[in-house]
mmCIF file of C-alpha atoms and ligand atoms in Angstrom:
data_model
loop_
_atom_site.group_PDB
_atom_site.id
_atom_site.type_symbol
_atom_site.label_atom_id
_atom_site.label_comp_id
_atom_site.label_asym_id
_atom_site.label_seq_id
_atom_site.Cartn_x
_atom_site.Cartn_y
_atom_site.Cartn_z
ATOM 1 C CA THR F 1 -64.348 -34.608 -20.047
ATOM 2 C CA ALA F 2 -68.083 -34.885 -19.330
ATOM 3 C CA ILE F 3 -71.436 -35.199 -21.064
ATOM 4 C CA PRO F 4 -73.245 -31.855 -20.744
ATOM 5 C CA ASP F 5 -76.656 -31.877 -19.078
ATOM 6 C CA LYS F 6 -78.384 -30.619 -22.188
ATOM 7 C CA LEU F 7 -77.364 -33.724 -24.150
ATOM 8 C CA ASP F 8 -79.660 -36.697 -23.571
ATOM 9 C CA VAL F 9 -76.918 -39.343 -23.618
ATOM 10 C CA THR F 10 -76.115 -41.956 -20.973
ATOM 11 C CA HIS F 11 -73.896 -45.029 -21.079
ATOM 12 C CA GLU F 12 -76.859 -47.071 -22.384
ATOM 13 C CA THR F 13 -77.343 -44.743 -25.381
ATOM 14 C CA VAL F 14 -73.871 -45.380 -26.775
ATOM 15 C CA ALA F 15 -72.611 -48.540 -25.025
ATOM 16 C CA GLU F 16 -72.632 -50.705 -28.134
ATOM 17 C CA PHE F 17 -70.256 -48.359 -30.019
ATOM 18 C CA LEU F 18 -67.545 -48.170 -27.351
ATOM 19 C CA GLU F 19 -65.765 -51.477 -27.996
ATOM 20 C CA GLY F 20 -66.389 -52.772 -24.482
ATOM 21 C CA LEU F 21 -65.614 -49.564 -22.575
ATOM 22 C CA THR F 22 -68.117 -47.777 -20.387
ATOM 23 C CA LEU F 23 -68.875 -44.185 -21.311
ATOM 24 C CA ASP F 24 -67.021 -43.020 -18.190
ATOM 25 C CA GLU F 25 -63.975 -45.083 -19.133
ATOM 26 C CA ALA F 26 -64.048 -43.751 -22.671
ATOM 27 C CA LEU F 27 -64.268 -40.186 -21.312
ATOM 28 C CA ALA F 28 -61.409 -40.810 -18.873
ATOM 29 C CA GLN F 29 -59.292 -42.215 -21.712
ATOM 30 C CA LYS F 30 -59.987 -39.058 -23.780
ATOM 31 C CA LYS F 31 -61.676 -41.067 -26.509
ATOM 32 C CA ILE F 32 -64.874 -39.015 -26.614
ATOM 33 C CA PHE F 33 -65.141 -35.766 -28.571
ATOM 34 C CA ILE F 34 -68.021 -33.328 -28.769
ATOM 35 C CA CYS F 35 -69.130 -30.784 -31.351
ATOM 36 C CA ASP F 36 -71.590 -28.309 -29.916
ATOM 37 C CA LEU F 37 -72.975 -25.908 -32.498
ATOM 38 C CA ALA F 38 -74.796 -23.789 -29.886
ATOM 39 C CA VAL F 39 -73.792 -20.679 -31.803
ATOM 40 C CA LEU F 40 -76.406 -21.624 -34.437
ATOM 41 C CA GLU F 41 -79.322 -21.544 -32.006
ATOM 42 C CA ASN F 42 -82.120 -19.233 -33.206
ATOM 43 C CA LEU F 43 -80.073 -18.052 -36.163
ATOM 44 C CA PRO F 44 -82.285 -15.634 -38.142
ATOM 45 C CA CYS F 45 -82.422 -17.666 -41.361
ATOM 46 C CA LYS F 46 -83.970 -16.584 -44.644
ATOM 47 C CA ASP F 47 -87.762 -16.929 -44.858
ATOM 48 C CA GLY F 48 -87.978 -18.446 -41.378
ATOM 49 C CA ARG F 49 -86.123 -21.599 -42.450
ATOM 50 C CA ILE F 50 -85.276 -23.674 -39.397
ATOM 51 C CA LEU F 51 -81.716 -24.756 -38.847
ATOM 52 C CA ALA F 52 -80.525 -27.432 -36.460
ATOM 53 C CA ALA F 53 -78.201 -26.333 -33.623
ATOM 54 C CA PRO F 54 -76.821 -29.797 -32.967
ATOM 55 C CA VAL F 55 -74.635 -31.449 -30.382
ATOM 56 C CA ALA F 56 -72.762 -34.518 -31.593
ATOM 57 C CA LEU F 57 -70.548 -37.074 -29.896
ATOM 58 C CA PHE F 58 -67.653 -38.802 -31.599
ATOM 59 C CA TYR F 59 -65.476 -41.706 -30.501
ATOM 60 C CA VAL F 60 -61.887 -42.588 -31.432
ATOM 61 C CA ASP F 61 -62.063 -46.304 -32.117
ATOM 62 C CA LYS F 62 -59.334 -48.946 -31.966
ATOM 63 C CA SER F 63 -58.456 -48.386 -35.604
ATOM 64 C CA LYS F 64 -57.887 -44.704 -34.651
ATOM 65 C CA HIS F 65 -60.835 -43.382 -36.642
ATOM 66 C CA LEU F 66 -63.015 -40.642 -35.241
ATOM 67 C CA VAL F 67 -66.596 -41.864 -35.711
ATOM 68 C CA PRO F 68 -69.940 -40.256 -34.825
ATOM 69 C CA ILE F 69 -71.893 -42.126 -32.151
ATOM 70 C CA ALA F 70 -74.721 -39.752 -31.188
ATOM 71 C CA ILE F 71 -76.421 -36.696 -32.653
ATOM 72 C CA GLN F 72 -78.982 -34.480 -30.940
ATOM 73 C CA LEU F 73 -80.204 -31.954 -33.485
ATOM 74 C CA MET F 74 -81.345 -29.198 -31.119
ATOM 75 C CA GLN F 75 -79.675 -27.801 -28.022
ATOM 76 C CA ASN F 76 -81.937 -28.829 -25.160
ATOM 77 C CA LYS F 77 -83.022 -32.372 -24.457
ATOM 78 C CA GLY F 78 -86.727 -33.074 -24.582
ATOM 79 C CA PRO F 79 -89.461 -35.276 -26.061
ATOM 80 C CA ASN F 80 -89.262 -33.535 -29.445
ATOM 81 C CA ASN F 81 -85.507 -33.713 -29.642
ATOM 82 C CA PRO F 82 -84.392 -37.350 -29.857
ATOM 83 C CA VAL F 83 -80.791 -38.516 -29.865
ATOM 84 C CA TYR F 84 -79.907 -40.412 -33.031
ATOM 85 C CA THR F 85 -77.277 -43.147 -33.069
ATOM 86 C CA PRO F 86 -75.861 -45.678 -35.544
ATOM 87 C CA ALA F 87 -78.271 -48.219 -33.977
ATOM 88 C CA ASP F 88 -81.218 -46.435 -35.611
ATOM 89 C CA PRO F 89 -82.476 -47.710 -38.979
ATOM 90 C CA PRO F 90 -79.867 -46.765 -41.627
ATOM 91 C CA ASN F 91 -81.945 -44.035 -43.267
ATOM 92 C CA THR F 92 -82.861 -42.482 -39.907
ATOM 93 C CA TRP F 93 -79.194 -42.235 -38.899
ATOM 94 C CA LEU F 94 -78.344 -40.974 -42.386
ATOM 95 C CA LEU F 95 -80.981 -38.249 -42.099
ATOM 96 C CA ALA F 96 -79.623 -37.158 -38.718
ATOM 97 C CA LYS F 97 -76.115 -36.935 -40.182
ATOM 98 C CA MET F 98 -77.423 -34.886 -43.123
ATOM 99 C CA PHE F 99 -79.055 -32.373 -40.760
ATOM 100 C CA TYR F 100 -75.927 -32.284 -38.624
ATOM 101 C CA ASN F 101 -73.758 -31.574 -41.652
ATOM 102 C CA ASN F 102 -76.286 -29.029 -42.935
ATOM 103 C CA ALA F 103 -75.820 -27.128 -39.670
ATOM 104 C CA GLU F 104 -72.064 -27.503 -39.757
ATOM 105 C CA ALA F 105 -71.965 -26.195 -43.330
ATOM 106 C CA GLN F 106 -73.560 -22.907 -42.193
ATOM 107 C CA HIS F 107 -70.968 -22.667 -39.425
ATOM 108 C CA HIS F 108 -68.158 -23.475 -41.810
ATOM 109 C CA GLN F 109 -69.161 -20.839 -44.327
ATOM 110 C CA GLY F 110 -70.104 -17.991 -41.965
ATOM 111 C CA PHE F 111 -67.891 -18.598 -38.977
ATOM 112 C CA THR F 112 -64.733 -20.311 -40.187
ATOM 113 C CA HIS F 113 -64.410 -19.242 -43.803
ATOM 114 C CA LEU F 114 -66.021 -15.846 -44.445
ATOM 115 C CA GLY F 115 -66.003 -14.506 -40.893
ATOM 116 C CA ARG F 116 -62.437 -15.212 -39.947
ATOM 117 C CA THR F 117 -60.386 -15.589 -43.105
ATOM 118 C CA HIS F 118 -62.146 -12.983 -45.278
ATOM 119 C CA ILE F 119 -63.971 -10.331 -43.225
ATOM 120 C CA LEU F 120 -61.745 -10.207 -40.146
ATOM 121 C CA MET F 121 -58.663 -10.108 -42.363
ATOM 122 C CA GLU F 122 -60.185 -7.283 -44.409
ATOM 123 C CA GLY F 123 -60.107 -5.210 -41.219
ATOM 124 C CA MET F 124 -56.421 -6.046 -40.756
ATOM 125 C CA CYS F 125 -55.722 -5.193 -44.391
ATOM 126 C CA VAL F 126 -57.481 -1.812 -44.264
ATOM 127 C CA CYS F 127 -55.762 -0.992 -40.970
ATOM 128 C CA THR F 128 -52.401 -1.819 -42.538
ATOM 129 C CA HIS F 129 -53.026 0.444 -45.538
ATOM 130 C CA ARG F 130 -54.246 3.268 -43.328
ATOM 131 C CA ASN F 131 -51.342 3.291 -40.918
ATOM 132 C CA LEU F 132 -48.220 1.904 -42.532
ATOM 133 C CA SER F 133 -46.343 3.516 -45.365
ATOM 134 C CA PRO F 134 -45.647 1.239 -48.354
ATOM 135 C CA SER F 135 -41.971 1.532 -47.454
ATOM 136 C CA HIS F 136 -42.549 0.303 -43.888
ATOM 137 C CA PRO F 137 -40.962 -3.138 -43.262
ATOM 138 C CA LEU F 138 -44.149 -4.489 -41.717
ATOM 139 C CA PHE F 139 -46.179 -3.325 -44.715
ATOM 140 C CA LYS F 140 -43.771 -5.113 -47.047
ATOM 141 C CA LEU F 141 -44.008 -8.249 -44.935
ATOM 142 C CA LEU F 142 -47.829 -8.346 -44.819
ATOM 143 C CA ALA F 143 -48.819 -6.955 -48.229
ATOM 144 C CA PRO F 144 -48.282 -10.139 -50.306
ATOM 145 C CA HIS F 145 -50.754 -11.963 -48.064
ATOM 146 C CA PHE F 146 -53.520 -9.418 -48.651
ATOM 147 C CA LEU F 147 -53.345 -9.910 -52.425
ATOM 148 C CA PHE F 148 -56.873 -9.908 -53.989
ATOM 149 C CA LEU F 149 -58.491 -9.909 -50.520
ATOM 150 C CA LEU F 150 -60.448 -6.670 -50.908
ATOM 151 C CA ALA F 151 -61.372 -7.559 -54.483
ATOM 152 C CA ILE F 152 -62.729 -10.982 -53.591
ATOM 153 C CA ASN F 153 -64.597 -9.621 -50.586
ATOM 154 C CA SER F 154 -66.383 -6.932 -52.579
ATOM 155 C CA ARG F 155 -67.107 -9.399 -55.398
ATOM 156 C CA GLY F 156 -68.398 -11.902 -52.835
ATOM 157 C CA LEU F 157 -70.688 -9.337 -51.209
ATOM 158 C CA GLU F 158 -72.072 -8.424 -54.608
ATOM 159 C CA LYS F 159 -72.583 -11.895 -56.063
ATOM 160 C CA LEU F 160 -72.670 -14.466 -53.289
ATOM 161 C CA VAL F 161 -73.712 -12.836 -50.024
ATOM 162 C CA SER F 162 -76.335 -10.506 -51.490
ATOM 163 C CA ILE F 163 -80.125 -10.593 -51.264
ATOM 164 C CA GLY F 164 -81.243 -13.317 -53.690
ATOM 165 C CA GLY F 165 -77.645 -14.398 -54.303
ATOM 166 C CA TRP F 166 -76.029 -17.778 -53.814
ATOM 167 C CA VAL F 167 -76.084 -17.902 -50.002
ATOM 168 C CA ASP F 168 -79.733 -16.779 -49.928
ATOM 169 C CA CYS F 169 -80.689 -19.406 -52.477
ATOM 170 C CA CYS F 170 -78.501 -22.341 -51.636
ATOM 171 C CA MET F 171 -77.723 -22.165 -47.916
ATOM 172 C CA THR F 172 -80.289 -22.607 -45.170
ATOM 173 C CA GLN F 173 -79.083 -19.503 -43.313
ATOM 174 C CA GLY F 174 -79.376 -17.043 -46.207
ATOM 175 C CA VAL F 175 -77.854 -13.558 -46.004
ATOM 176 C CA SER F 176 -79.513 -12.643 -42.696
ATOM 177 C CA GLY F 177 -78.176 -15.801 -41.061
ATOM 178 C CA ILE F 178 -74.676 -15.553 -42.436
ATOM 179 C CA PHE F 179 -74.337 -11.887 -41.395
ATOM 180 C CA SER F 180 -75.386 -12.824 -37.880
ATOM 181 C CA LEU F 181 -72.824 -15.652 -37.817
ATOM 182 C CA ILE F 182 -70.052 -13.483 -39.250
ATOM 183 C CA ALA F 183 -70.652 -10.944 -36.470
ATOM 184 C CA LYS F 184 -70.377 -13.680 -33.833
ATOM 185 C CA SER F 185 -67.341 -15.154 -35.537
ATOM 186 C CA VAL F 186 -65.447 -11.874 -35.650
ATOM 187 C CA SER F 187 -66.332 -10.734 -32.136
ATOM 188 C CA SER F 188 -65.377 -14.059 -30.519
ATOM 189 C CA TRP F 189 -61.965 -14.259 -32.226
ATOM 190 C CA ARG F 190 -58.874 -13.640 -30.129
ATOM 191 C CA ALA F 191 -55.497 -13.151 -31.752
ATOM 192 C CA ASP F 192 -53.748 -15.092 -28.969
ATOM 193 C CA VAL F 193 -56.098 -18.108 -29.091
ATOM 194 C CA GLN F 194 -57.900 -18.576 -32.414
ATOM 195 C CA GLY F 195 -55.041 -16.766 -34.185
ATOM 196 C CA ILE F 196 -52.454 -19.380 -33.186
ATOM 197 C CA PRO F 197 -53.182 -22.941 -34.383
ATOM 198 C CA THR F 198 -51.476 -24.653 -31.426
ATOM 199 C CA GLU F 199 -53.387 -22.520 -28.903
ATOM 200 C CA GLU F 200 -56.673 -22.922 -30.750
ATOM 201 C CA MET F 201 -56.300 -26.699 -30.956
ATOM 202 C CA LYS F 202 -55.109 -26.942 -27.346
ATOM 203 C CA ALA F 203 -58.261 -25.081 -26.306
ATOM 204 C CA ARG F 204 -60.351 -27.680 -28.176
ATOM 205 C CA GLY F 205 -58.382 -30.639 -26.791
ATOM 206 C CA VAL F 206 -57.258 -31.848 -30.222
ATOM 207 C CA LEU F 207 -53.588 -30.857 -30.271
ATOM 208 C CA ASP F 208 -52.228 -34.099 -28.817
ATOM 209 C CA ARG F 209 -51.497 -36.764 -31.447
ATOM 210 C CA GLU F 210 -51.818 -39.526 -28.866
ATOM 211 C CA VAL F 211 -55.376 -38.393 -28.153
ATOM 212 C CA LEU F 212 -56.516 -37.756 -31.716
ATOM 213 C CA PRO F 213 -54.213 -39.652 -34.092
ATOM 214 C CA PHE F 214 -55.735 -38.634 -37.429
ATOM 215 C CA TYR F 215 -56.142 -34.873 -37.831
ATOM 216 C CA PRO F 216 -54.573 -33.606 -41.069
ATOM 217 C CA TYR F 217 -55.388 -29.931 -40.395
ATOM 218 C CA ARG F 218 -53.347 -30.027 -37.184
ATOM 219 C CA ASP F 219 -50.498 -31.958 -38.787
ATOM 220 C CA ASP F 220 -50.199 -29.367 -41.574
ATOM 221 C CA ALA F 221 -51.057 -26.189 -39.662
ATOM 222 C CA VAL F 222 -48.618 -26.616 -36.778
ATOM 223 C CA PRO F 223 -45.412 -26.940 -38.846
ATOM 224 C CA LEU F 224 -46.621 -24.319 -41.370
ATOM 225 C CA TYR F 225 -47.303 -21.808 -38.614
ATOM 226 C CA ALA F 226 -43.855 -22.518 -37.163
ATOM 227 C CA ALA F 227 -42.254 -21.911 -40.571
ATOM 228 C CA ILE F 228 -44.103 -18.617 -40.985
ATOM 229 C CA GLU F 229 -43.044 -17.619 -37.488
ATOM 230 C CA ARG F 230 -39.374 -18.287 -38.265
ATOM 231 C CA TYR F 231 -39.651 -16.190 -41.411
ATOM 232 C CA VAL F 232 -41.414 -13.292 -39.655
ATOM 233 C CA THR F 233 -38.925 -13.447 -36.770
ATOM 234 C CA LYS F 234 -35.909 -13.151 -39.095
ATOM 235 C CA VAL F 235 -37.372 -10.154 -40.912
ATOM 236 C CA LEU F 236 -38.685 -8.236 -37.915
ATOM 237 C CA GLN F 237 -35.734 -8.889 -35.600
ATOM 238 C CA HIS F 238 -33.495 -7.452 -38.271
ATOM 239 C CA HIS F 239 -35.481 -4.202 -38.455
ATOM 240 C CA TYR F 240 -36.277 -3.919 -34.741
ATOM 241 C CA ASP F 241 -32.938 -4.764 -33.182
ATOM 242 C CA SER F 242 -33.642 -2.693 -30.071
ATOM 243 C CA PRO F 243 -36.818 -2.047 -28.030
ATOM 244 C CA SER F 244 -36.475 1.686 -28.654
ATOM 245 C CA LYS F 245 -37.036 1.115 -32.381
ATOM 246 C CA VAL F 246 -40.337 -0.579 -31.528
ATOM 247 C CA LEU F 247 -41.397 2.064 -29.001
ATOM 248 C CA GLY F 248 -40.405 4.929 -31.273
ATOM 249 C CA ASP F 249 -42.145 3.710 -34.448
ATOM 250 C CA VAL F 250 -45.223 5.934 -34.642
ATOM 251 C CA GLU F 251 -46.715 4.162 -37.669
ATOM 252 C CA LEU F 252 -46.395 0.801 -35.971
ATOM 253 C CA GLN F 253 -47.919 2.066 -32.734
ATOM 254 C CA GLN F 254 -50.802 3.715 -34.580
ATOM 255 C CA TRP F 255 -51.371 0.431 -36.467
ATOM 256 C CA ARG F 256 -51.684 -1.395 -33.149
ATOM 257 C CA LYS F 257 -53.920 1.281 -31.667
ATOM 258 C CA GLU F 258 -56.413 1.118 -34.525
ATOM 259 C CA MET F 259 -56.409 -2.671 -34.463
ATOM 260 C CA VAL F 260 -57.345 -2.881 -30.771
ATOM 261 C CA THR F 261 -59.793 0.062 -30.769
ATOM 262 C CA PRO F 262 -63.391 -1.216 -30.530
ATOM 263 C CA VAL F 263 -65.420 -1.386 -33.741
ATOM 264 C CA ALA F 264 -67.933 1.126 -32.337
ATOM 265 C CA GLU F 265 -65.086 3.650 -32.078
ATOM 266 C CA GLY F 266 -63.875 3.073 -35.620
ATOM 267 C CA GLY F 267 -61.212 0.443 -34.911
ATOM 268 C CA VAL F 268 -60.924 -3.185 -35.945
ATOM 269 C CA GLY F 269 -61.807 -4.388 -32.430
ATOM 270 C CA ILE F 270 -59.251 -7.200 -32.227
ATOM 271 C CA LYS F 271 -58.810 -8.836 -28.843
ATOM 272 C CA GLY F 272 -55.718 -10.661 -27.588
ATOM 273 C CA ILE F 273 -53.055 -8.525 -29.257
ATOM 274 C CA LEU F 274 -49.879 -8.402 -27.181
ATOM 275 C CA GLY F 275 -48.548 -5.123 -25.830
ATOM 276 C CA ASP F 276 -50.149 -2.556 -23.635
ATOM 277 C CA ASN F 277 -52.876 -0.080 -24.525
ATOM 278 C CA LYS F 278 -50.915 2.810 -22.967
ATOM 279 C CA VAL F 279 -47.402 1.954 -24.107
ATOM 280 C CA GLY F 280 -48.325 -0.003 -27.252
ATOM 281 C CA PHE F 281 -45.896 -2.603 -28.550
ATOM 282 C CA SER F 282 -42.773 -2.576 -26.393
ATOM 283 C CA ASP F 283 -40.950 -5.617 -27.707
ATOM 284 C CA VAL F 284 -40.428 -7.093 -31.141
ATOM 285 C CA SER F 285 -41.751 -10.485 -29.972
ATOM 286 C CA GLN F 286 -45.235 -8.937 -29.594
ATOM 287 C CA LEU F 287 -45.086 -7.734 -33.144
ATOM 288 C CA ILE F 288 -43.829 -11.094 -34.408
ATOM 289 C CA GLN F 289 -46.828 -12.839 -32.908
ATOM 290 C CA ILE F 290 -49.532 -10.692 -34.492
ATOM 291 C CA ALA F 291 -47.753 -10.520 -37.870
ATOM 292 C CA THR F 292 -47.417 -14.323 -37.895
ATOM 293 C CA THR F 293 -51.094 -14.687 -36.986
ATOM 294 C CA ILE F 294 -52.216 -12.409 -39.822
ATOM 295 C CA ILE F 295 -50.059 -14.189 -42.405
ATOM 296 C CA ALA F 296 -51.092 -17.627 -41.143
ATOM 297 C CA THR F 297 -54.813 -16.773 -41.163
ATOM 298 C CA CYS F 298 -54.615 -15.380 -44.699
ATOM 299 C CA SER F 299 -52.651 -18.373 -45.961
ATOM 300 C CA LEU F 300 -52.979 -21.707 -44.171
ATOM 301 C CA GLY F 301 -56.179 -20.654 -42.379
ATOM 302 C CA HIS F 302 -57.895 -19.703 -45.609
ATOM 303 C CA ALA F 303 -56.537 -22.717 -47.489
ATOM 304 C CA ALA F 304 -57.965 -25.076 -44.868
ATOM 305 C CA ALA F 305 -61.378 -23.376 -44.967
ATOM 306 C CA ASN F 306 -61.593 -22.772 -48.699
ATOM 307 C CA PHE F 307 -59.978 -25.290 -50.972
ATOM 308 C CA GLN F 308 -61.976 -28.407 -50.076
ATOM 309 C CA GLN F 309 -65.376 -26.809 -50.634
ATOM 310 C CA TYR F 310 -66.064 -28.658 -53.863
ATOM 311 C CA ASP F 311 -65.046 -31.971 -52.292
ATOM 312 C CA GLN F 312 -67.376 -31.441 -49.336
ATOM 313 C CA TYR F 313 -70.403 -29.616 -50.747
ATOM 314 C CA ALA F 314 -70.729 -30.701 -54.363
ATOM 315 C CA PHE F 315 -72.331 -34.048 -53.606
ATOM 316 C CA VAL F 316 -75.165 -32.359 -51.736
ATOM 317 C CA PRO F 317 -76.252 -35.279 -49.489
ATOM 318 C CA ASN F 318 -72.716 -35.405 -48.060
ATOM 319 C CA TYR F 319 -72.601 -31.810 -46.812
ATOM 320 C CA PRO F 320 -75.899 -30.106 -47.607
ATOM 321 C CA GLY F 321 -75.762 -26.328 -47.830
ATOM 322 C CA ILE F 322 -79.552 -26.467 -47.713
ATOM 323 C CA LEU F 323 -82.246 -29.029 -46.911
ATOM 324 C CA MET F 324 -85.832 -28.390 -47.947
ATOM 325 C CA ALA F 325 -87.446 -29.314 -44.612
ATOM 326 C CA PRO F 326 -86.986 -28.443 -40.950
ATOM 327 C CA PRO F 327 -84.995 -30.865 -38.783
ATOM 328 C CA PRO F 328 -87.056 -33.903 -37.676
ATOM 329 C CA THR F 329 -88.507 -33.850 -34.161
ATOM 330 C CA GLN F 330 -89.410 -37.560 -33.912
ATOM 331 C CA LYS F 331 -87.630 -40.745 -34.920
ATOM 332 C CA LYS F 332 -89.304 -42.392 -37.878
ATOM 333 C CA ASP F 333 -88.444 -44.876 -40.568
ATOM 334 C CA TYR F 334 -87.492 -43.136 -43.763
ATOM 335 C CA THR F 335 -87.552 -44.508 -47.283
ATOM 336 C CA ASP F 336 -84.964 -43.493 -49.854
ATOM 337 C CA SER F 337 -87.506 -41.251 -51.522
ATOM 338 C CA ASP F 338 -88.186 -39.508 -48.197
ATOM 339 C CA LEU F 339 -84.497 -38.618 -48.089
ATOM 340 C CA LEU F 340 -84.467 -37.488 -51.724
ATOM 341 C CA SER F 341 -87.470 -35.257 -51.135
ATOM 342 C CA ILE F 342 -85.577 -33.019 -48.696
ATOM 343 C CA LEU F 343 -82.673 -32.383 -51.076
ATOM 344 C CA PRO F 344 -82.617 -29.205 -53.161
ATOM 345 C CA ASN F 345 -83.802 -29.500 -56.759
ATOM 346 C CA LYS F 346 -81.674 -29.839 -59.855
ATOM 347 C CA SER F 347 -81.055 -26.147 -60.542
ATOM 348 C CA MET F 348 -80.074 -25.389 -56.946
ATOM 349 C CA THR F 349 -77.816 -28.435 -56.927
ATOM 350 C CA LEU F 350 -76.141 -27.208 -60.088
ATOM 351 C CA ASP F 351 -75.543 -23.806 -58.455
ATOM 352 C CA ILE F 352 -73.969 -25.510 -55.446
ATOM 353 C CA VAL F 353 -71.700 -27.602 -57.662
ATOM 354 C CA LEU F 354 -70.722 -24.618 -59.794
ATOM 355 C CA ILE F 355 -70.016 -22.110 -57.018
ATOM 356 C CA THR F 356 -68.109 -24.525 -54.802
ATOM 357 C CA LYS F 357 -66.035 -25.543 -57.818
ATOM 358 C CA LEU F 358 -65.169 -21.888 -58.458
ATOM 359 C CA LEU F 359 -64.467 -21.178 -54.786
ATOM 360 C CA SER F 360 -62.128 -24.169 -54.550
ATOM 361 C CA LYS F 361 -59.908 -22.923 -57.376
ATOM 362 C CA ARG F 362 -56.425 -21.854 -56.408
ATOM 363 C CA GLY F 363 -56.170 -18.275 -57.629
ATOM 364 C CA THR F 364 -52.815 -17.487 -56.043
ATOM 365 C CA ASN F 365 -49.333 -18.945 -55.918
ATOM 366 C CA SER F 366 -48.365 -21.113 -53.019
ATOM 367 C CA LEU F 367 -47.033 -19.695 -49.754
ATOM 368 C CA GLY F 368 -43.653 -17.996 -50.142
ATOM 369 C CA ASP F 369 -43.870 -17.860 -53.942
ATOM 370 C CA PHE F 370 -44.970 -14.220 -53.963
ATOM 371 C CA GLU F 371 -46.761 -12.676 -56.939
ATOM 372 C CA MET F 372 -45.445 -9.271 -55.897
ATOM 373 C CA GLN F 373 -41.981 -8.651 -54.538
ATOM 374 C CA TYR F 374 -41.975 -6.008 -51.800
ATOM 375 C CA MET F 375 -38.806 -6.896 -49.916
ATOM 376 C CA TYR F 376 -35.489 -6.335 -51.670
ATOM 377 C CA ASP F 377 -33.119 -6.140 -48.736
ATOM 378 C CA PRO F 378 -30.783 -9.161 -48.385
ATOM 379 C CA VAL F 379 -32.134 -10.214 -44.982
ATOM 380 C CA GLY F 380 -35.764 -10.268 -46.161
ATOM 381 C CA VAL F 381 -34.965 -11.980 -49.443
ATOM 382 C CA HIS F 382 -32.914 -14.631 -47.676
ATOM 383 C CA ALA F 383 -35.601 -15.214 -45.036
ATOM 384 C CA ALA F 384 -38.241 -15.767 -47.733
ATOM 385 C CA LYS F 385 -35.964 -18.132 -49.593
ATOM 386 C CA GLU F 386 -35.313 -20.122 -46.421
HETATM 387 C C1 NAG S 1 -85.942 -25.129 -57.446
HETATM 388 O O1 NAG S 1 -86.351 -24.664 -56.178
HETATM 389 C C2 NAG S 1 -86.266 -23.246 -56.044
HETATM 390 C C3 NAG S 1 -86.562 -22.899 -54.581
HETATM 391 O O2 NAG S 1 -87.666 -23.551 -54.101
HETATM 392 C C4 NAG S 1 -87.240 -22.587 -57.015
HETATM 393 O O3 NAG S 1 -87.125 -21.179 -56.895
HETATM 394 C C5 NAG S 1 -86.879 -23.011 -58.421
HETATM 395 O O4 NAG S 1 -87.826 -22.500 -59.328
HETATM 396 C C6 NAG S 1 -86.832 -24.539 -58.533
HETATM 397 N N1 NAG S 1 -86.300 -24.886 -59.842
HETATM 398 C C7 NAG S 1 -86.774 -25.891 -60.583
HETATM 399 C C8 NAG S 1 -86.120 -26.121 -61.899
HETATM 400 O O5 NAG S 1 -87.695 -26.585 -60.190
HETATM 401 FE FE1 FE2 S 2 -62.360 -17.980 -49.531
#
């Protein structure tokens, strides 16, 4: 809706990329998008490595493609923080895009992937095991979606997110940076916004197909979430056919209580869970929402964050986990060998290729094709089949 003050962009900066529109017209027509990675500012990276905290503008062109038109690598405008555009010499613009993607890769790994689909969901998983009996209908509904979660998280902590491990070696942020990002990722997550794809995308202004025609994540996540919601609704409405069954279920109420209790008091610290902190859940619809969110985050949310890692990261210049220089502070002409000199060396590149290949492997069956059968009652079995 507006260009923020901190971004040094006027109509003149981007005029030639707007197909005859003024910047104000393009904004009014909802054709301008912004990515502001402010959350990366002053990230405590390994060995004092410096990470960009970029702001980028994108434009939806007449062929309906979303294309980058301006990149400012640091948050605040100033003489040592130029705005790069496609009008710069090709290698200069390429370098700016590499540093932008390098920053986004840290965000992807810490914030989107590990923070929200692994670590946050580990809290939900532990809370479920602590409070619900294995014979509880909600346990049976959630358990298949926690398969291997604790195992992969402890393996990941040991091998990938450990001192000297893969993240330390092959990502700019290193372990110190990724832990800081995970903490921000988890504490800023709300079940009723980030936990629901339509709400999350509405909040970012990208839900409307007329506004942003090509967005495969949205086009897959919205119908998948709706399908999960129908499934969860069938199962839970069958078990909780009156509000008194919700109110009187002590395991369920204790599950909610531990989930919303702050981390400092031993809870999971989840915000945006429906119900009331005195009464707890009072209606099955509140339960349906959080159960759907957990299943969706563990399934479609993780799939979206995880399975394309090889495709994105393995050709390092496309999406560099690490660059061997700080972000540029002045516009210069760059030769091809200048660009090559900031890429990681052969052994680091091989590690990036290898690990992202492993991470992208599908280790579980597809959604609904459960490895473990927990529900045997006709209603549950039928709902899964549907
Ligand atoms: C690659 O770079 C890393 C980090 O600078 C260094 O530890 C490693 O020895 C280098 N490997 C080769 C084969 O040059
Ligand atoms: Fe993963």
